[in-house]
Coordinates of C-alpha atoms in Angstrom, one line a residue:
X1 CA 77.5 100.1 65.2
X2 CA 77.4 100.0 69.0
X3 CA 80.5 100.9 71.0
X4 CA 81.2 101.3 74.6
X5 CA 84.0 103.3 76.0
X6 CA 84.9 104.9 79.4
X7 CA 85.3 108.3 80.7
X8 CA 87.6 108.3 83.7
X9 CA 87.9 110.7 86.6
X10 CA 89.8 109.9 89.7
X11 CA 86.8 108.3 91.4
X12 CA 84.1 107.9 88.8
X13 CA 83.9 105.6 85.8
X14 CA 81.0 106.4 83.5
X15 CA 79.9 104.0 80.8
X16 CA 78.9 105.8 77.5
X17 CA 76.9 104.0 74.9
X18 CA 76.6 105.1 71.3
X19 CA 73.3 103.8 69.8
X20 CA 72.8 102.7 66.2
X21 CA 71.4 105.3 63.9
X22 CA 68.6 102.9 62.7
X23 CA 66.4 100.4 64.4
X24 CA 68.3 97.1 64.8
X25 CA 67.1 93.8 63.3
X26 CA 66.7 91.0 65.7
X27 CA 67.8 87.4 65.9
X28 CA 65.5 84.9 67.7
X29 CA 67.4 82.2 69.6
X30 CA 64.5 79.8 69.1
X31 CA 65.2 79.8 65.4
X32 CA 68.9 78.8 65.7
X33 CA 68.6 75.0 65.9
X34 CA 70.1 74.6 62.4
X35 CA 73.1 76.9 63.1
X36 CA 76.7 75.7 63.4
X37 CA 79.8 76.7 65.4
X38 CA 82.8 77.3 63.2
X39 CA 86.3 76.9 64.4
X40 CA 89.4 77.1 62.1
X41 CA 91.9 74.3 61.8
X42 CA 94.6 76.7 63.0
X43 CA 92.6 77.8 66.0
X44 CA 94.6 78.1 69.3
X45 CA 93.8 75.8 72.2
X46 CA 92.1 78.7 73.9
X47 CA 89.9 79.3 70.9
X48 CA 88.9 75.6 70.7
X49 CA 88.1 75.7 74.4
X50 CA 86.1 78.8 73.8
X51 CA 84.0 76.9 71.2
X52 CA 83.4 74.1 73.7
X53 CA 82.3 76.6 76.4
X54 CA 80.0 78.3 73.9
X55 CA 78.5 74.9 72.8
X56 CA 77.8 73.7 76.3
X57 CA 76.3 76.8 77.7
X58 CA 74.3 77.7 74.5
X59 CA 72.9 74.2 74.7
X60 CA 71.8 74.7 78.3
X61 CA 70.1 78.1 77.6
X62 CA 68.4 77.2 74.3
X63 CA 68.3 73.5 74.0
X64 CA 70.1 73.6 70.7
X65 CA 72.9 71.1 70.3
X66 CA 74.9 72.9 67.6
X67 CA 77.6 71.0 65.7
X68 CA 81.2 72.3 65.6
X69 CA 82.6 72.4 62.1
X70 CA 85.8 73.6 60.3
X71 CA 84.2 74.6 57.0
X72 CA 80.9 76.2 56.2
X73 CA 78.5 74.7 53.7
X74 CA 76.0 77.6 54.0
X75 CA 76.6 81.3 54.0
X76 CA 74.1 81.9 56.8
X77 CA 73.6 80.3 60.2
X78 CA 77.3 80.4 61.3
X79 CA 78.8 81.3 64.7
X80 CA 82.4 82.0 64.0
X81 CA 84.6 81.5 67.1
X82 CA 87.9 83.2 66.2
X83 CA 89.4 84.2 62.9
X84 CA 89.9 81.7 60.1
X85 CA 89.4 80.9 56.4
X86 CA 85.7 80.4 56.7
X87 CA 85.2 83.8 58.4
X88 CA 87.5 85.4 55.7
X89 CA 85.0 84.3 53.0
X90 CA 81.9 85.3 54.9
X91 CA 79.8 88.5 55.2
X92 CA 81.7 89.2 58.5
X93 CA 85.2 89.1 56.9
X94 CA 85.7 92.8 57.9
X95 CA 86.2 91.7 61.5
X96 CA 89.6 90.2 60.5
X97 CA 90.9 93.4 58.9
X98 CA 92.4 94.8 62.1
X99 CA 94.8 93.8 64.7
X100 CA 93.5 93.1 68.2
X101 CA 95.3 93.5 71.5
X102 CA 96.0 90.3 73.5
X103 CA 92.7 90.4 75.4
X104 CA 90.7 92.7 73.2
X105 CA 87.4 91.2 72.0
X106 CA 84.8 91.9 69.4
X107 CA 81.3 90.4 69.2
X108 CA 79.3 91.0 66.0
X109 CA 75.7 89.8 65.9
X110 CA 73.9 89.9 62.6
X111 CA 70.6 88.4 61.7
X112 CA 72.3 85.7 59.7
X113 CA 75.7 85.2 61.3
X114 CA 77.6 85.8 64.5
X115 CA 81.4 86.4 64.9
X116 CA 83.3 86.4 68.1
X117 CA 86.9 87.4 67.5
X118 CA 89.8 89.0 69.3
X119 CA 93.4 89.0 70.2
X120 CA 95.5 86.1 71.3
X121 CA 95.9 84.5 73.6
X122 CA 92.6 85.2 75.5
X123 CA 90.5 87.7 73.5
X124 CA 88.3 85.1 71.8
X125 CA 87.7 83.1 75.0
X126 CA 86.8 86.3 76.9
X127 CA 84.6 87.3 73.9
X128 CA 82.6 84.1 74.3
X129 CA 82.1 84.8 78.0
X130 CA 81.0 88.3 77.2
X131 CA 78.5 87.0 74.7
X132 CA 77.1 84.4 77.1
X133 CA 76.7 87.0 79.9
X134 CA 75.4 90.0 78.0
X135 CA 73.4 88.3 75.3
X136 CA 72.2 85.1 77.0
X137 CA 72.2 86.2 80.7
X138 CA 74.6 83.5 81.9
X139 CA 76.3 84.3 85.2
X140 CA 79.4 82.6 86.6
X141 CA 78.7 83.0 90.2
X142 CA 80.9 80.4 92.0
X143 CA 82.9 77.3 91.4
X144 CA 79.7 75.2 91.5
X145 CA 77.0 77.7 90.6
X146 CA 76.6 78.9 87.0
X147 CA 73.3 80.6 86.6
X148 CA 71.7 79.6 83.2
X149 CA 68.5 81.4 82.4
X150 CA 65.6 79.8 80.6
X151 CA 63.8 81.3 77.6
X152 CA 60.6 82.1 79.4
X153 CA 59.2 84.8 77.0
X154 CA 59.5 85.7 73.4
X155 CA 61.3 88.9 74.2
X156 CA 64.0 87.1 76.3
X157 CA 65.1 85.1 73.3
X158 CA 65.8 87.9 70.9
X159 CA 69.2 89.4 70.1
X160 CA 69.7 92.8 68.5
X161 CA 72.2 93.3 65.8
X162 CA 75.3 94.7 67.4
X163 CA 79.0 95.3 66.8
X164 CA 80.7 95.4 70.2
X165 CA 84.4 95.9 71.0
X166 CA 86.0 95.9 74.4
X167 CA 89.5 96.1 75.7
X168 CA 89.9 95.5 79.5
X169 CA 91.7 98.4 81.2
X170 CA 93.9 96.2 83.4
X171 CA 96.6 94.0 81.9
X172 CA 96.8 91.9 85.1
X173 CA 93.9 90.7 87.2
X174 CA 94.3 88.4 90.1
X175 CA 92.1 87.2 93.0
X176 CA 94.3 85.8 95.8
X177 CA 91.6 83.3 96.9
X178 CA 92.4 79.6 96.7
X179 CA 88.9 79.0 95.2
X180 CA 90.0 80.9 92.1
X181 CA 93.7 80.3 92.0
X182 CA 93.4 76.5 92.1
X183 CA 90.7 76.4 89.4
X184 CA 91.7 77.5 85.9
X185 CA 88.2 77.1 84.6
X186 CA 86.7 79.4 87.2
X187 CA 89.6 81.8 86.8
X188 CA 89.0 82.1 83.0
X189 CA 85.2 82.5 83.4
X190 CA 85.8 85.4 85.9
X191 CA 88.4 86.7 83.5
X192 CA 91.1 86.6 86.1
X193 CA 94.3 86.1 84.1
X194 CA 96.8 85.4 86.9
X195 CA 97.3 82.9 89.7
X196 CA 99.7 82.4 92.6
X197 CA 103.2 81.4 91.7
X198 CA 102.8 78.2 93.7
X199 CA 99.8 77.2 91.6
X200 CA 101.4 77.4 88.2
X201 CA 103.5 74.3 88.7
X202 CA 100.4 72.3 89.6
X203 CA 98.7 72.8 86.2
X204 CA 99.5 70.9 83.1
X205 CA 100.5 72.6 79.9
X206 CA 97.2 71.6 78.4
X207 CA 95.2 73.2 81.3
X208 CA 97.2 76.5 80.9
X209 CA 97.0 76.6 77.1
X210 CA 93.3 76.1 76.9
X211 CA 92.6 79.2 79.0
X212 CA 95.3 81.2 77.1
X213 CA 97.9 80.9 79.8
X214 CA 98.6 83.2 82.7
X215 CA 100.0 86.7 83.0
X216 CA 103.1 86.8 85.2
X217 CA 105.5 89.5 86.5
X218 CA 103.0 91.5 88.6
X219 CA 103.0 89.5 91.9
X220 CA 106.1 91.0 93.5
X221 CA 107.0 89.0 96.5
X222 CA 109.9 89.6 98.9
X223 CA 113.3 88.6 97.5
X224 CA 116.3 90.5 98.7
X225 CA 117.4 87.6 100.9
X226 CA 117.5 85.2 98.0
X227 CA 119.7 87.6 96.0
X228 CA 122.2 87.7 98.9
X229 CA 122.4 83.9 98.6
X230 CA 124.8 82.1 101.0
X231 CA 126.6 85.3 102.1
X232 CA 127.9 84.8 105.6
X233 CA 126.0 87.6 107.5
X234 CA 127.2 86.4 110.8
X235 CA 130.8 87.3 110.0
X236 CA 129.7 90.6 108.5
X237 CA 126.7 91.8 110.7
X238 CA 126.8 95.3 109.3
X239 CA 125.0 94.1 106.1
X240 CA 122.0 93.3 108.3
X241 CA 119.4 96.1 109.0
X242 CA 120.0 98.0 112.2
X243 CA 116.9 97.8 114.4
X244 CA 115.7 100.6 116.8
X245 CA 116.9 98.5 119.7
X246 CA 120.4 98.6 118.4
X247 CA 120.4 94.9 117.3
X248 CA 120.8 93.6 113.8
X249 CA 117.7 92.2 112.1
X250 CA 117.7 88.4 111.4
X251 CA 115.6 88.9 108.3
X252 CA 116.2 92.3 106.8
X253 CA 119.3 93.6 105.0
X254 CA 120.7 97.1 105.0
X255 CA 120.0 98.1 101.4
X256 CA 122.3 101.0 101.4
X257 CA 125.3 98.9 102.4
X258 CA 127.8 98.8 99.5
X259 CA 128.3 95.1 99.8
X260 CA 124.6 94.4 99.7
X261 CA 124.2 96.7 96.6
X262 CA 127.1 95.0 94.8
X263 CA 126.0 91.4 95.6
X264 CA 122.3 92.0 94.8
X265 CA 123.2 93.8 91.5
X266 CA 125.7 91.2 90.4
X267 CA 123.4 88.2 91.2
X268 CA 120.4 89.8 89.5
X269 CA 122.4 90.7 86.4
X270 CA 123.7 87.1 86.2
X271 CA 120.2 85.8 86.6
X272 CA 118.9 88.1 83.9
X273 CA 120.8 86.1 81.2
X274 CA 118.6 83.1 82.0
X275 CA 115.2 84.7 82.0
X276 CA 112.7 84.4 79.1
X277 CA 111.9 87.4 76.9
X278 CA 110.0 90.2 78.6
X279 CA 110.2 88.6 82.1
X280 CA 110.1 90.5 85.4
X281 CA 112.7 90.0 88.1
X282 CA 111.7 90.8 91.7
X283 CA 114.0 92.9 93.8
X284 CA 111.9 93.5 97.0
X285 CA 112.9 94.0 100.6
X286 CA 112.1 91.2 103.1
X287 CA 108.8 91.5 105.0
X288 CA 110.5 93.1 108.1
X289 CA 111.3 96.5 109.5
X290 CA 113.6 99.1 107.9
X291 CA 117.2 99.8 108.6
X292 CA 117.9 102.6 111.1
X293 CA 121.5 103.2 110.2
X294 CA 122.8 106.7 109.5
X295 CA 123.4 106.0 105.9
X296 CA 119.9 104.8 105.2
X297 CA 118.4 107.8 107.2
X298 CA 120.7 110.1 105.2
X299 CA 119.3 108.8 101.9
X300 CA 115.8 109.1 103.1
X301 CA 116.3 112.7 104.3
X302 CA 117.7 113.6 100.9
X303 CA 114.4 112.7 99.3
X304 CA 111.8 114.2 101.7
X305 CA 112.2 111.7 104.5
X306 CA 110.8 108.8 102.5
X307 CA 112.6 105.5 103.3
X308 CA 111.4 104.2 99.9
X309 CA 114.4 106.2 98.5
X310 CA 116.7 103.5 100.0
X311 CA 114.8 100.8 98.1
X312 CA 114.5 102.7 94.8
X313 CA 118.2 103.7 94.8
X314 CA 119.1 100.0 95.0
X315 CA 116.4 99.0 92.5
X316 CA 117.5 101.7 90.0
X317 CA 121.1 100.5 90.3
X318 CA 120.0 97.0 89.5
X319 CA 117.7 98.2 86.7
X320 CA 120.5 100.1 84.9
X321 CA 122.9 97.1 85.1
X322 CA 120.2 94.7 83.8
X323 CA 119.3 97.1 81.0
X324 CA 122.8 96.8 79.6
X325 CA 122.5 93.1 79.1
X326 CA 118.8 92.5 78.8
X327 CA 116.8 95.7 77.9
X328 CA 113.6 93.6 77.4
X329 CA 113.4 92.7 81.1
X330 CA 111.6 94.5 83.9
X331 CA 112.8 94.9 87.5
X332 CA 109.8 94.8 89.9
X333 CA 109.6 96.1 93.5
X334 CA 107.0 97.0 96.0
X335 CA 105.9 100.3 97.6
X336 CA 104.8 98.8 100.9
X337 CA 104.8 99.3 104.7
X338 CA 107.7 101.5 105.7
X339 CA 108.6 102.2 102.1
X340 CA 105.2 103.0 100.8
X341 CA 105.7 106.8 100.9
X342 CA 107.1 108.0 97.5
X343 CA 110.5 109.7 97.6
X344 CA 110.4 113.4 96.5
X345 CA 111.9 114.1 93.1
X346 CA 113.5 110.7 92.7
X347 CA 112.8 109.3 89.2
X348 CA 112.3 105.6 88.8
X349 CA 114.2 103.9 85.9
X350 CA 111.9 103.2 82.9
X351 CA 112.4 99.4 83.2
X352 CA 111.2 99.3 86.8
X353 CA 107.7 98.3 87.9
X354 CA 106.2 99.6 91.1
X355 CA 103.5 97.6 92.9
X356 CA 101.8 99.8 95.4
X357 CA 100.4 97.8 98.4
X358 CA 97.5 99.4 100.2
X359 CA 98.3 97.7 103.4
X360 CA 97.9 100.9 105.5
X361 CA 94.7 102.0 103.7
X362 CA 91.4 102.1 105.6
X363 CA 89.3 99.0 104.8
X364 CA 85.9 100.6 105.7
X365 CA 85.8 103.7 103.6
X366 CA 85.9 104.4 99.9
X367 CA 88.9 106.2 98.5
X368 CA 86.8 109.3 97.7
X369 CA 85.8 110.2 101.2
X370 CA 87.2 113.4 102.6
X371 CA 86.0 112.2 106.0
X372 CA 88.6 109.4 105.8
X373 CA 92.0 111.0 106.2
X374 CA 93.8 107.6 105.9
X375 CA 92.5 107.1 102.4
X376 CA 93.0 110.7 101.4
X377 CA 96.7 110.1 102.3
X378 CA 96.7 106.8 100.4
X379 CA 95.4 108.4 97.2
X380 CA 97.9 111.2 97.5
X381 CA 100.8 108.7 97.8
X382 CA 99.4 106.8 94.7
X383 CA 99.2 109.9 92.7
X384 CA 102.8 110.8 93.6
X385 CA 104.1 107.4 92.7
X386 CA 102.3 107.7 89.3
X387 CA 104.3 110.9 88.6
X388 CA 107.5 108.9 89.2
X389 CA 106.8 105.8 87.1
X390 CA 104.7 104.8 84.1
X391 CA 104.6 101.2 85.2
X392 CA 102.4 101.1 88.3
X393 CA 100.3 98.2 89.6
X394 CA 98.5 97.5 92.8
X395 CA 98.3 95.0 95.7
X396 CA 95.0 95.5 97.3
X397 CA 93.4 93.8 100.3
X398 CA 90.0 92.2 100.9
X399 CA 90.8 90.4 104.1
X400 CA 91.4 90.8 107.8
X401 CA 94.5 88.7 108.4
X402 CA 93.6 88.3 112.1
X403 CA 90.0 87.4 111.6
X404 CA 89.1 85.4 108.5
X405 CA 85.6 84.5 109.9
X406 CA 84.4 88.0 110.4
X407 CA 82.2 89.3 107.6
X408 CA 83.9 91.3 104.7
X409 CA 84.7 94.7 106.0
X410 CA 85.2 96.5 102.6
X411 CA 81.7 96.2 101.1
X412 CA 81.6 100.0 100.6
X413 CA 85.3 100.5 99.7
X414 CA 86.2 97.8 97.2
X415 CA 84.7 99.5 94.1
X416 CA 86.6 102.7 94.7
X417 CA 89.8 100.7 95.3
X418 CA 89.5 99.3 91.8
X419 CA 88.3 102.4 90.1
X420 CA 91.0 104.6 91.6
X421 CA 93.6 102.1 90.4
X422 CA 92.3 102.2 86.8
X423 CA 91.8 105.9 86.8
X424 CA 95.5 106.4 87.7
X425 CA 96.5 104.2 84.8
X426 CA 97.4 101.2 86.9
X427 CA 98.4 98.2 84.8
X428 CA 97.1 95.5 87.1
X429 CA 95.5 94.6 90.4
X430 CA 96.1 91.7 92.8
X431 CA 93.3 91.6 95.3
X432 CA 94.5 89.6 98.3
X433 CA 91.8 87.6 100.1
X434 CA 92.1 85.0 102.7
X435 CA 94.4 82.9 100.6
X436 CA 94.2 79.3 101.7
X437 CA 91.3 80.2 104.1
X438 CA 88.6 78.5 102.0
X439 CA 84.9 79.3 102.3
X440 CA 85.1 82.4 104.4
X441 CA 81.8 84.3 105.0
X442 CA 80.5 85.9 101.8
X443 CA 83.8 85.2 100.0
X444 CA 81.9 83.9 97.0
X445 CA 80.0 87.2 96.7
X446 CA 83.2 89.3 97.1
X447 CA 85.1 87.3 94.5
X448 CA 82.3 87.7 92.0
X449 CA 82.0 91.4 92.7
X450 CA 85.7 92.1 92.5
X451 CA 86.3 90.0 89.4
X452 CA 83.5 91.8 87.5
X453 CA 84.7 95.2 88.6
X454 CA 88.3 94.5 87.6
X455 CA 87.2 93.3 84.2
X456 CA 84.8 96.3 83.7
X457 CA 85.1 99.1 86.2
X458 CA 82.0 100.7 84.8
X459 CA 79.8 98.0 86.3
X460 CA 77.7 99.0 89.2
X461 CA 78.9 97.4 92.5
X462 CA 75.4 97.7 93.9
X463 CA 73.8 96.0 90.9
X464 CA 76.4 93.2 91.0
X465 CA 75.9 92.6 94.7
X466 CA 72.1 92.6 94.3
X467 CA 72.4 90.3 91.3
X468 CA 74.5 87.8 93.2
X469 CA 72.3 87.8 96.2
X470 CA 69.1 87.2 94.1
X471 CA 70.6 84.4 92.0
X472 CA 72.7 82.6 94.6
X473 CA 70.4 82.7 97.6
X474 CA 67.0 82.4 95.8
X475 CA 64.1 82.5 98.2
X476 CA 66.4 83.4 101.1
X477 CA 67.7 86.5 99.2
X478 CA 65.5 89.1 101.0
X479 CA 66.8 88.1 104.4
X480 CA 70.4 87.9 103.2
X481 CA 70.0 91.4 101.8
X482 CA 68.5 92.6 105.1
X483 CA 71.6 91.3 107.0
X484 CA 74.1 92.9 104.6
X485 CA 72.2 96.3 104.7
X486 CA 72.3 96.1 108.5
X487 CA 76.0 95.4 108.4
X488 CA 76.7 98.3 106.1
X489 CA 74.6 100.7 108.3
X490 CA 76.4 99.5 111.4
X491 CA 79.8 100.0 109.8
X492 CA 79.0 103.5 108.6
X493 CA 78.0 104.5 112.1
X494 CA 81.2 103.2 113.6
X495 CA 84.5 105.0 114.1
X496 CA 88.0 104.2 113.2
X497 CA 90.0 103.7 110.0
X498 CA 91.5 100.3 110.4
X499 CA 93.7 98.5 107.9
X500 CA 93.6 94.8 107.1
X501 CA 94.8 93.7 110.5
X502 CA 92.4 95.3 113.0
X503 CA 90.1 93.9 115.6
X504 CA 86.5 93.5 114.5
X505 CA 85.1 96.5 116.3
X506 CA 87.6 98.9 114.6
X507 CA 85.7 98.2 111.4
X508 CA 82.4 99.2 112.9
X509 CA 81.3 95.6 113.5
X510 CA 79.8 94.6 116.8
X511 CA 78.5 91.7 119.0
X512 CA 75.0 93.1 118.6
X513 CA 75.3 92.9 114.8
X514 CA 76.3 89.3 115.2
X515 CA 73.4 88.4 117.5
X516 CA 70.9 90.1 115.3
X517 CA 72.6 88.5 112.3
X518 CA 72.0 85.0 113.8
X519 CA 68.3 85.8 114.0
X520 CA 68.2 87.0 110.4
X521 CA 70.1 84.0 109.1
X522 CA 67.8 81.6 110.9
X523 CA 64.9 83.3 109.1
X524 CA 66.8 83.1 105.8
X525 CA 67.4 79.4 106.4
X526 CA 63.7 78.8 107.0
X527 CA 62.9 80.8 103.9
X528 CA 65.3 78.8 101.6
X529 CA 63.4 76.8 99.1
X530 CA 66.0 74.0 98.6
X531 CA 68.8 72.3 100.6
X532 CA 71.3 74.0 98.3
X533 CA 70.0 77.4 99.3
X534 CA 70.0 76.4 102.9
X535 CA 73.7 75.3 102.6
X536 CA 74.6 78.7 101.1
X537 CA 72.8 80.5 103.9
X538 CA 74.5 78.4 106.5
X539 CA 78.0 79.1 105.1
X540 CA 77.3 82.8 105.0
X541 CA 76.0 82.8 108.6
X542 CA 79.5 81.8 110.0
X543 CA 80.4 85.5 110.1
X544 CA 77.4 86.4 112.3
X545 CA 78.2 83.6 114.8
X546 CA 81.8 84.7 115.0
X547 CA 80.8 88.4 115.7
X548 CA 78.4 87.2 118.4
X549 CA 81.5 85.9 120.3
X550 CA 83.1 89.4 120.3
X551 CA 86.6 89.5 121.9
X552 CA 86.2 86.0 123.2
X553 CA 87.3 85.0 119.7
X554 CA 90.7 86.5 120.6
X555 CA 90.8 84.5 123.8
X556 CA 89.7 87.4 126.1
X557 CA 86.8 86.8 128.5
X558 CA 85.4 89.8 130.5
X559 CA 86.3 89.6 134.2
X560 CA 82.6 89.9 135.1
X561 CA 81.3 87.3 132.7
X562 CA 78.4 85.4 134.3
X563 CA 77.7 81.7 134.1
X564 CA 74.7 82.4 131.9
X565 CA 76.8 84.4 129.5
X566 CA 79.4 81.5 129.4
X567 CA 76.7 79.0 128.6
X568 CA 75.4 81.2 125.9
X569 CA 78.9 81.7 124.4
X570 CA 79.5 78.0 124.4
X571 CA 76.2 77.4 122.5
X572 CA 77.2 80.0 119.9
X573 CA 80.7 78.6 119.6
X574 CA 79.4 75.0 119.3
X575 CA 77.2 76.0 116.4
X576 CA 80.0 78.0 114.8
X577 CA 82.4 75.2 114.7
X578 CA 79.7 72.8 113.5
X579 CA 79.1 75.1 110.6
X580 CA 82.9 75.3 109.9
X581 CA 83.1 71.5 109.7
X582 CA 79.9 71.2 107.5
X583 CA 81.1 73.8 105.0
X584 CA 84.9 73.2 105.0
X585 CA 85.9 76.5 106.6
X586 CA 89.5 75.8 107.3
X587 CA 91.3 78.8 108.8
X588 CA 90.4 81.4 111.4
X589 CA 93.3 83.7 110.6
X590 CA 96.3 83.7 108.3
X591 CA 98.0 80.3 108.5
X592 CA 96.0 79.2 111.6
X593 CA 93.5 76.3 111.4
X594 CA 90.0 76.7 112.9
X595 CA 90.8 74.2 115.6
X596 CA 93.3 76.6 117.1
X597 CA 90.5 79.1 117.6
X598 CA 88.5 76.4 119.3
X599 CA 91.4 75.8 121.7
X600 CA 91.7 79.5 122.4
X601 CA 87.9 79.8 123.2
X602 CA 88.0 76.8 125.5
X603 CA 90.8 78.4 127.5
X604 CA 89.0 81.7 127.7
X605 CA 85.8 80.0 128.9
X606 CA 87.7 77.8 131.5
X607 CA 86.9 74.6 129.6
X608 CA 89.0 71.5 129.5
X609 CA 91.0 70.6 126.4
X610 CA 88.8 68.8 123.9
X611 CA 85.7 69.5 125.9
X612 CA 82.5 69.8 123.8
X613 CA 81.0 73.2 123.5

């Protein structure tokens, strides 16, 4: 029997494999033309969809168009997708004699039969994808690129007998990229089991059922204002947060004010009666500054100066009230911005979920670098929160909100973000990318890398990145690799510990990197063997063109900029915006269309409105 399990330390995830005690028999894919796919009459929609996915991709790899049946006429040559009566009376019946967790999967390959089983709702579907990837070499790279290998040698078509069980360490996995959120098929193939709240209403019940539905309750958005309802704050301004300038905040509430506590608690408790079993109710401050009143400062001082104490005190009050009427519900809140620091010795109620947002973390450096004081502090905060609650999840960032078109800045940090979250028993991760900013530079690669790492933190980020580059860029891969290696070296030599809102040079990126990158991408484009590869190279090159414009991108032209430099900048900008149109690159920063960046550049270069670059 082959098993894989994980040894976790704070920063290292080590895969350990226990090998069979005897030489395994093999199964030749070329000899499987007469096999059949077996699905029970009582299979769930996700299990039926799993059988369809298996059929279609197995056909592409092997050329075998296997029939899907409900009953078996032969004891051999069966691929059981999910549990059922046929499996119960087969040689693999023992796979049904245990309970499986909702996403736990088990793949058993024998010389005469195969079984892919697991928990509901998604274990079997994910088991099929695991088989397709690990046994057949299929790779789900992007929305429109599934790598399907060919059986080129005798060895490549042989499967060893194996009994493999895997349970993903994270209950909740979400990529906040529109490319994934709007596509249930891609989401399932990447084993991302959550989507944005706004997307759920767009999918039919059939679409959701066939991928096993979505996990909810971990994306904890700001909500205090909604719980205050139509309360007239103008007639009672003290319920608003006191700002440093002495004015009252138009957005934030004073969460220590007795009226706020009573109203929020009462409204949440009333709402609790209407929620479904096991739901999560969000009680989260608005995305604005903290209250500076004496009462809030007094609570913070009582718990080590951490203003999160004000939030947790309110949330604990709400949680206790809700537990009296609906003990099955969870109250969710954030640890974010001014309330990210954990309060000293302040227990969190057992029915409260904390989502720690790494907004202030350094994007450039891994979490295990002593040379990065910002991330050392971040990990310390996470550890402390973990001592206060057993229900901790994460809101990570893989984005620069002010600069969507710059290359990804967390190439060396993202694996440690995920592994640290898992090692500290985090229940889930939402990785926020550019949201509606479709087709940003190397976003496809980052989505693939992060999805694979969230599913299996033991994977090698370097191997995953190299694999994506080779398969996606083909003949242009050596040049793409050369650019990314140059970017990583440039970033390592830079200074600063910027979060997800900094200017490009605080991440170690530079104009020189952009200009050199343009040269490399032109070589990659020339090396590409097909138009598809050239298109992929062009889309990735957007980041280099943007870097070559430096601070001009922010609308700032140097005082001593020469006419020659202006002409050069216009040429680079013209090509950049041409690439954006060609490859549907829509936003240049959060909520801002690319055309706004074009207007900003024209102004910086003393051009007329609408003038061609």
